[in-house]
Amino acid sequence: PAPVPPRPWPAKAGAGWPARISSPSRSRTRRPRWCWSCSAEPGALVQSEFPTTAACSGLLQDMTKYVFVTGGVVSSLGKGIASASLAAILESRGLKVTLIKLDPYINVDPGTMSPFQHGEVFVTDDGAETDLDLGHYERFITTRMKKANNFTTGQIYKTVLEKERRGDYLGKTV
């Protein structure tokens, strides 16, 4: 077996890691975690007492992972705050994190929309007028948001129509 890496968390309770639950009759120990991704043979199990990111080889650590937070088009559910909070937790565990906001409206950007209907606009460092959630993302994590972190259906339609007008689709139906 491969050598066991050092713990990525403090060893003592009260130093950033929750104390183990204990009762007068017995104490609970940490259950081993299983990882199917880092073994040489597909489907083989590798047992580790550490979180999978610390136990796996470089293969798992180099893979990009995606988390989708959805809730339809209903506003004020807390999707943006929940996403930013989850990103902050992942970042605190040493992962590299960024967030992308996808908006379903056909406007190219929220700059021309009524703030009473859509809410305030957040302006990124590169001058893009984006959804207010990008401001939440910047406050929760260390990554600076840019125009590339916000997409709207209107931007996608605009790009597709510009390509169609240039002839990029060679007369095919788009």
PDB file of C-alpha atoms in Angstrom:
ATOM      1  CA  PRO A   1       0.000   0.000   0.000  1.00  0.00           C
ATOM      2  CA  ALA A   2       0.942   3.631  -0.567  1.00  0.00           C
ATOM      3  CA  PRO A   3       2.311   5.670   2.350  1.00  0.00           C
ATOM      4  CA  VAL A   4      -0.350   7.470   4.363  1.00  0.00           C
ATOM      5  CA  PRO A   5      -0.258  11.268   3.889  1.00  0.00           C
ATOM      6  CA  PRO A   6      -0.287  13.609   6.890  1.00  0.00           C
ATOM      7  CA  ARG A   7      -3.646  14.725   8.225  1.00  0.00           C
ATOM      8  CA  PRO A   8      -4.993  17.843   6.493  1.00  0.00           C
ATOM      9  CA  TRP A   9      -6.699  18.954   9.749  1.00  0.00           C
ATOM     10  CA  PRO A  10      -5.546  19.595  13.329  1.00  0.00           C
ATOM     11  CA  ALA A  11      -5.134  16.441  15.420  1.00  0.00           C
ATOM     12  CA  LYS A  12      -6.494  17.878  18.685  1.00  0.00           C
ATOM     13  CA  ALA A  13     -10.135  18.661  19.372  1.00  0.00           C
ATOM     14  CA  GLY A  14     -10.845  22.334  19.848  1.00  0.00           C
ATOM     15  CA  ALA A  15      -8.105  23.354  17.408  1.00  0.00           C
ATOM     16  CA  GLY A  16     -10.400  23.770  14.422  1.00  0.00           C
ATOM     17  CA  TRP A  17     -11.683  20.188  14.304  1.00  0.00           C
ATOM     18  CA  PRO A  18     -14.783  19.020  16.175  1.00  0.00           C
ATOM     19  CA  ALA A  19     -14.277  16.797  19.200  1.00  0.00           C
ATOM     20  CA  ARG A  20     -15.124  13.117  18.880  1.00  0.00           C
ATOM     21  CA  ILE A  21     -18.463  12.118  20.287  1.00  0.00           C
ATOM     22  CA  SER A  22     -18.020  10.010  23.387  1.00  0.00           C
ATOM     23  CA  SER A  23     -20.364   8.348  25.812  1.00  0.00           C
ATOM     24  CA  PRO A  24     -19.652   6.768  29.212  1.00  0.00           C
ATOM     25  CA  SER A  25     -20.001   3.246  27.793  1.00  0.00           C
ATOM     26  CA  ARG A  26     -18.019   3.617  24.576  1.00  0.00           C
ATOM     27  CA  SER A  27     -16.368   6.129  22.322  1.00  0.00           C
ATOM     28  CA  ARG A  28     -16.937   6.431  18.606  1.00  0.00           C
ATOM     29  CA  THR A  29     -14.013   6.204  16.264  1.00  0.00           C
ATOM     30  CA  ARG A  30     -13.675   7.652  12.814  1.00  0.00           C
ATOM     31  CA  ARG A  31     -15.195   5.465  10.126  1.00  0.00           C
ATOM     32  CA  PRO A  32     -12.950   4.774   7.152  1.00  0.00           C
ATOM     33  CA  ARG A  33     -13.852   6.432   3.862  1.00  0.00           C
ATOM     34  CA  TRP A  34     -13.839   4.624   0.564  1.00  0.00           C
ATOM     35  CA  CYS A  35     -12.578   5.937  -2.716  1.00  0.00           C
ATOM     36  CA  TRP A  36     -13.202   4.268  -6.054  1.00  0.00           C
ATOM     37  CA  SER A  37     -11.365   6.893  -8.130  1.00  0.00           C
ATOM     38  CA  CYS A  38      -7.731   6.514  -7.114  1.00  0.00           C
ATOM     39  CA  SER A  39      -7.216   2.771  -7.582  1.00  0.00           C
ATOM     40  CA  ALA A  40      -5.415   1.289 -10.545  1.00  0.00           C
ATOM     41  CA  GLU A  41      -8.225  -1.118 -11.405  1.00  0.00           C
ATOM     42  CA  PRO A  42     -11.707   0.256 -12.114  1.00  0.00           C
ATOM     43  CA  GLY A  43     -14.120  -0.566  -9.313  1.00  0.00           C
ATOM     44  CA  ALA A  44     -11.435  -1.657  -6.834  1.00  0.00           C
ATOM     45  CA  LEU A  45     -11.795  -0.244  -3.321  1.00  0.00           C
ATOM     46  CA  VAL A  46      -9.102   1.634  -1.426  1.00  0.00           C
ATOM     47  CA  GLN A  47      -9.675   2.112   2.296  1.00  0.00           C
ATOM     48  CA  SER A  48      -8.451   5.288   3.971  1.00  0.00           C
ATOM     49  CA  GLU A  49      -9.182   7.045   7.246  1.00  0.00           C
ATOM     50  CA  PHE A  50      -8.566  10.399   5.551  1.00  0.00           C
ATOM     51  CA  PRO A  51     -10.862  12.438   3.297  1.00  0.00           C
ATOM     52  CA  THR A  52     -10.639  11.235  -0.286  1.00  0.00           C
ATOM     53  CA  THR A  53      -8.820  14.337  -1.582  1.00  0.00           C
ATOM     54  CA  ALA A  54      -5.895  13.601   0.743  1.00  0.00           C
ATOM     55  CA  ALA A  55      -5.934   9.842   0.152  1.00  0.00           C
ATOM     56  CA  CYS A  56      -6.159   9.828  -3.634  1.00  0.00           C
ATOM     57  CA  SER A  57      -3.302  10.036  -6.070  1.00  0.00           C
ATOM     58  CA  GLY A  58      -2.785  13.056  -8.306  1.00  0.00           C
ATOM     59  CA  LEU A  59      -5.417  11.706 -10.691  1.00  0.00           C
ATOM     60  CA  LEU A  60      -8.315  12.667  -8.431  1.00  0.00           C
ATOM     61  CA  GLN A  61      -6.707  15.898  -7.245  1.00  0.00           C
ATOM     62  CA  ASP A  62      -6.233  17.155 -10.817  1.00  0.00           C
ATOM     63  CA  MET A  63      -9.820  16.496 -11.859  1.00  0.00           C
ATOM     64  CA  THR A  64     -12.228  19.432 -12.060  1.00  0.00           C
ATOM     65  CA  LYS A  65     -15.398  18.939 -10.076  1.00  0.00           C
ATOM     66  CA  TYR A  66     -18.678  20.799 -10.598  1.00  0.00           C
ATOM     67  CA  VAL A  67     -21.455  21.603  -8.153  1.00  0.00           C
ATOM     68  CA  PHE A  68     -24.733  22.876  -9.608  1.00  0.00           C
ATOM     69  CA  VAL A  69     -27.119  24.861  -7.421  1.00  0.00           C
ATOM     70  CA  THR A  70     -30.529  25.183  -9.061  1.00  0.00           C
ATOM     71  CA  GLY A  71     -33.902  26.436  -8.010  1.00  0.00           C
ATOM     72  CA  GLY A  72     -35.594  27.490 -11.202  1.00  0.00           C
ATOM     73  CA  VAL A  73     -36.240  31.131 -11.955  1.00  0.00           C
ATOM     74  CA  VAL A  74     -37.783  31.873  -8.563  1.00  0.00           C
ATOM     75  CA  SER A  75     -35.826  34.706  -6.979  1.00  0.00           C
ATOM     76  CA  SER A  76     -34.936  35.243  -3.328  1.00  0.00           C
ATOM     77  CA  LEU A  77     -34.561  31.558  -2.475  1.00  0.00           C
ATOM     78  CA  GLY A  78     -30.964  32.049  -1.353  1.00  0.00           C
ATOM     79  CA  LYS A  79     -29.298  30.156  -4.215  1.00  0.00           C
ATOM     80  CA  GLY A  80     -26.519  32.748  -4.515  1.00  0.00           C
ATOM     81  CA  ILE A  81     -25.780  32.880  -0.787  1.00  0.00           C
ATOM     82  CA  ALA A  82     -25.893  29.071  -0.558  1.00  0.00           C
ATOM     83  CA  SER A  83     -23.469  28.796  -3.489  1.00  0.00           C
ATOM     84  CA  ALA A  84     -21.106  31.383  -2.000  1.00  0.00           C
ATOM     85  CA  SER A  85     -21.240  29.675   1.402  1.00  0.00           C
ATOM     86  CA  LEU A  86     -20.468  26.273  -0.098  1.00  0.00           C
ATOM     87  CA  ALA A  87     -17.597  27.792  -2.088  1.00  0.00           C
ATOM     88  CA  ALA A  88     -16.190  29.371   1.096  1.00  0.00           C
ATOM     89  CA  ILE A  89     -16.303  26.013   2.878  1.00  0.00           C
ATOM     90  CA  LEU A  90     -14.558  24.248  -0.018  1.00  0.00           C
ATOM     91  CA  GLU A  91     -11.953  27.010  -0.230  1.00  0.00           C
ATOM     92  CA  SER A  92     -11.279  26.757   3.512  1.00  0.00           C
ATOM     93  CA  ARG A  93     -10.479  23.057   2.950  1.00  0.00           C
ATOM     94  CA  GLY A  94      -7.751  24.034   0.482  1.00  0.00           C
ATOM     95  CA  LEU A  95      -9.601  23.612  -2.812  1.00  0.00           C
ATOM     96  CA  LYS A  96      -9.326  26.106  -5.656  1.00  0.00           C
ATOM     97  CA  VAL A  97     -12.836  27.484  -6.213  1.00  0.00           C
ATOM     98  CA  THR A  98     -14.603  29.755  -8.673  1.00  0.00           C
ATOM     99  CA  LEU A  99     -18.278  30.447  -9.290  1.00  0.00           C
ATOM    100  CA  ILE A 100     -20.250  31.000 -12.488  1.00  0.00           C
ATOM    101  CA  LYS A 101     -23.729  32.524 -12.534  1.00  0.00           C
ATOM    102  CA  LEU A 102     -26.113  31.547 -15.339  1.00  0.00           C
ATOM    103  CA  ASP A 103     -29.152  33.815 -15.707  1.00  0.00           C
ATOM    104  CA  PRO A 104     -32.163  32.758 -17.796  1.00  0.00           C
ATOM    105  CA  TYR A 105     -33.272  36.225 -18.932  1.00  0.00           C
ATOM    106  CA  ILE A 106     -32.856  37.321 -22.543  1.00  0.00           C
ATOM    107  CA  ASN A 107     -31.279  40.672 -21.655  1.00  0.00           C
ATOM    108  CA  VAL A 108     -27.570  40.751 -22.502  1.00  0.00           C
ATOM    109  CA  ASP A 109     -26.750  42.167 -19.060  1.00  0.00           C
ATOM    110  CA  PRO A 110     -28.785  43.431 -16.089  1.00  0.00           C
ATOM    111  CA  GLY A 111     -27.551  47.020 -16.545  1.00  0.00           C
ATOM    112  CA  THR A 112     -30.652  48.082 -18.486  1.00  0.00           C
ATOM    113  CA  MET A 113     -33.137  46.177 -16.316  1.00  0.00           C
ATOM    114  CA  SER A 114     -35.248  47.815 -13.636  1.00  0.00           C
ATOM    115  CA  PRO A 115     -33.617  47.454 -10.205  1.00  0.00           C
ATOM    116  CA  PHE A 116     -37.108  47.039  -8.731  1.00  0.00           C
ATOM    117  CA  GLN A 117     -37.693  43.960 -10.871  1.00  0.00           C
ATOM    118  CA  HIS A 118     -34.221  42.424 -10.958  1.00  0.00           C
ATOM    119  CA  GLY A 119     -32.340  43.978  -8.061  1.00  0.00           C
ATOM    120  CA  GLU A 120     -29.097  45.890  -7.886  1.00  0.00           C
ATOM    121  CA  VAL A 121     -26.297  45.458 -10.408  1.00  0.00           C
ATOM    122  CA  PHE A 122     -22.755  44.457  -9.414  1.00  0.00           C
ATOM    123  CA  VAL A 123     -19.933  45.911 -11.528  1.00  0.00           C
ATOM    124  CA  THR A 124     -16.835  43.718 -11.782  1.00  0.00           C
ATOM    125  CA  ASP A 125     -13.239  44.965 -11.939  1.00  0.00           C
ATOM    126  CA  ASP A 126     -13.248  44.592 -15.738  1.00  0.00           C
ATOM    127  CA  GLY A 127     -16.350  46.816 -15.998  1.00  0.00           C
ATOM    128  CA  ALA A 128     -19.025  44.197 -16.655  1.00  0.00           C
ATOM    129  CA  GLU A 129     -22.494  44.865 -15.261  1.00  0.00           C
ATOM    130  CA  THR A 130     -23.522  41.578 -13.675  1.00  0.00           C
ATOM    131  CA  ASP A 131     -25.951  40.043 -11.234  1.00  0.00           C
ATOM    132  CA  LEU A 132     -25.669  41.060  -7.576  1.00  0.00           C
ATOM    133  CA  ASP A 133     -24.779  37.472  -6.644  1.00  0.00           C
ATOM    134  CA  LEU A 134     -21.287  38.025  -8.065  1.00  0.00           C
ATOM    135  CA  GLY A 135     -20.768  40.613  -5.329  1.00  0.00           C
ATOM    136  CA  HIS A 136     -21.722  37.989  -2.748  1.00  0.00           C
ATOM    137  CA  TYR A 137     -19.280  35.554  -4.339  1.00  0.00           C
ATOM    138  CA  GLU A 138     -16.426  38.074  -4.098  1.00  0.00           C
ATOM    139  CA  ARG A 139     -17.130  38.756  -0.429  1.00  0.00           C
ATOM    140  CA  PHE A 140     -17.300  35.073   0.505  1.00  0.00           C
ATOM    141  CA  ILE A 141     -14.246  33.734  -1.398  1.00  0.00           C
ATOM    142  CA  THR A 142     -10.878  35.126  -2.466  1.00  0.00           C
ATOM    143  CA  THR A 143     -11.489  34.829  -6.227  1.00  0.00           C
ATOM    144  CA  ARG A 144     -12.178  38.115  -8.043  1.00  0.00           C
ATOM    145  CA  MET A 145     -15.197  37.909 -10.332  1.00  0.00           C
ATOM    146  CA  LYS A 146     -14.955  38.933 -13.992  1.00  0.00           C
ATOM    147  CA  LYS A 147     -17.287  39.179 -16.962  1.00  0.00           C
ATOM    148  CA  ALA A 148     -16.614  35.501 -17.684  1.00  0.00           C
ATOM    149  CA  ASN A 149     -18.245  34.526 -14.364  1.00  0.00           C
ATOM    150  CA  ASN A 150     -21.714  35.655 -15.503  1.00  0.00           C
ATOM    151  CA  PHE A 151     -23.705  34.359 -18.484  1.00  0.00           C
ATOM    152  CA  THR A 152     -27.199  35.257 -19.617  1.00  0.00           C
ATOM    153  CA  THR A 153     -29.403  33.624 -22.227  1.00  0.00           C
ATOM    154  CA  GLY A 154     -29.285  36.943 -24.091  1.00  0.00           C
ATOM    155  CA  GLN A 155     -25.469  36.788 -24.345  1.00  0.00           C
ATOM    156  CA  ILE A 156     -25.640  33.247 -25.704  1.00  0.00           C
ATOM    157  CA  TYR A 157     -28.345  34.153 -28.254  1.00  0.00           C
ATOM    158  CA  LYS A 158     -26.348  37.219 -29.315  1.00  0.00           C
ATOM    159  CA  THR A 159     -23.209  35.124 -29.898  1.00  0.00           C
ATOM    160  CA  VAL A 160     -25.112  32.476 -31.868  1.00  0.00           C
ATOM    161  CA  LEU A 161     -26.848  35.087 -34.050  1.00  0.00           C
ATOM    162  CA  GLU A 162     -23.558  36.914 -34.746  1.00  0.00           C
ATOM    163  CA  LYS A 163     -21.970  33.623 -35.851  1.00  0.00           C
ATOM    164  CA  GLU A 164     -24.983  32.864 -38.050  1.00  0.00           C
ATOM    165  CA  ARG A 165     -24.753  36.319 -39.702  1.00  0.00           C
ATOM    166  CA  ARG A 166     -21.018  35.821 -40.370  1.00  0.00           C
ATOM    167  CA  GLY A 167     -21.723  32.464 -42.030  1.00  0.00           C
ATOM    168  CA  ASP A 168     -19.894  30.356 -39.452  1.00  0.00           C
ATOM    169  CA  TYR A 169     -22.578  27.653 -39.648  1.00  0.00           C
ATOM    170  CA  LEU A 170     -22.152  27.288 -43.449  1.00  0.00           C
ATOM    171  CA  GLY A 171     -25.869  27.580 -44.201  1.00  0.00           C
ATOM    172  CA  LYS A 172     -26.909  24.854 -41.768  1.00  0.00           C
ATOM    173  CA  THR A 173     -29.969  25.214 -39.573  1.00  0.00           C
ATOM    174  CA  VAL A 174     -29.009  26.561 -36.178  1.00  0.00           C
TER     175      VAL A 174
END
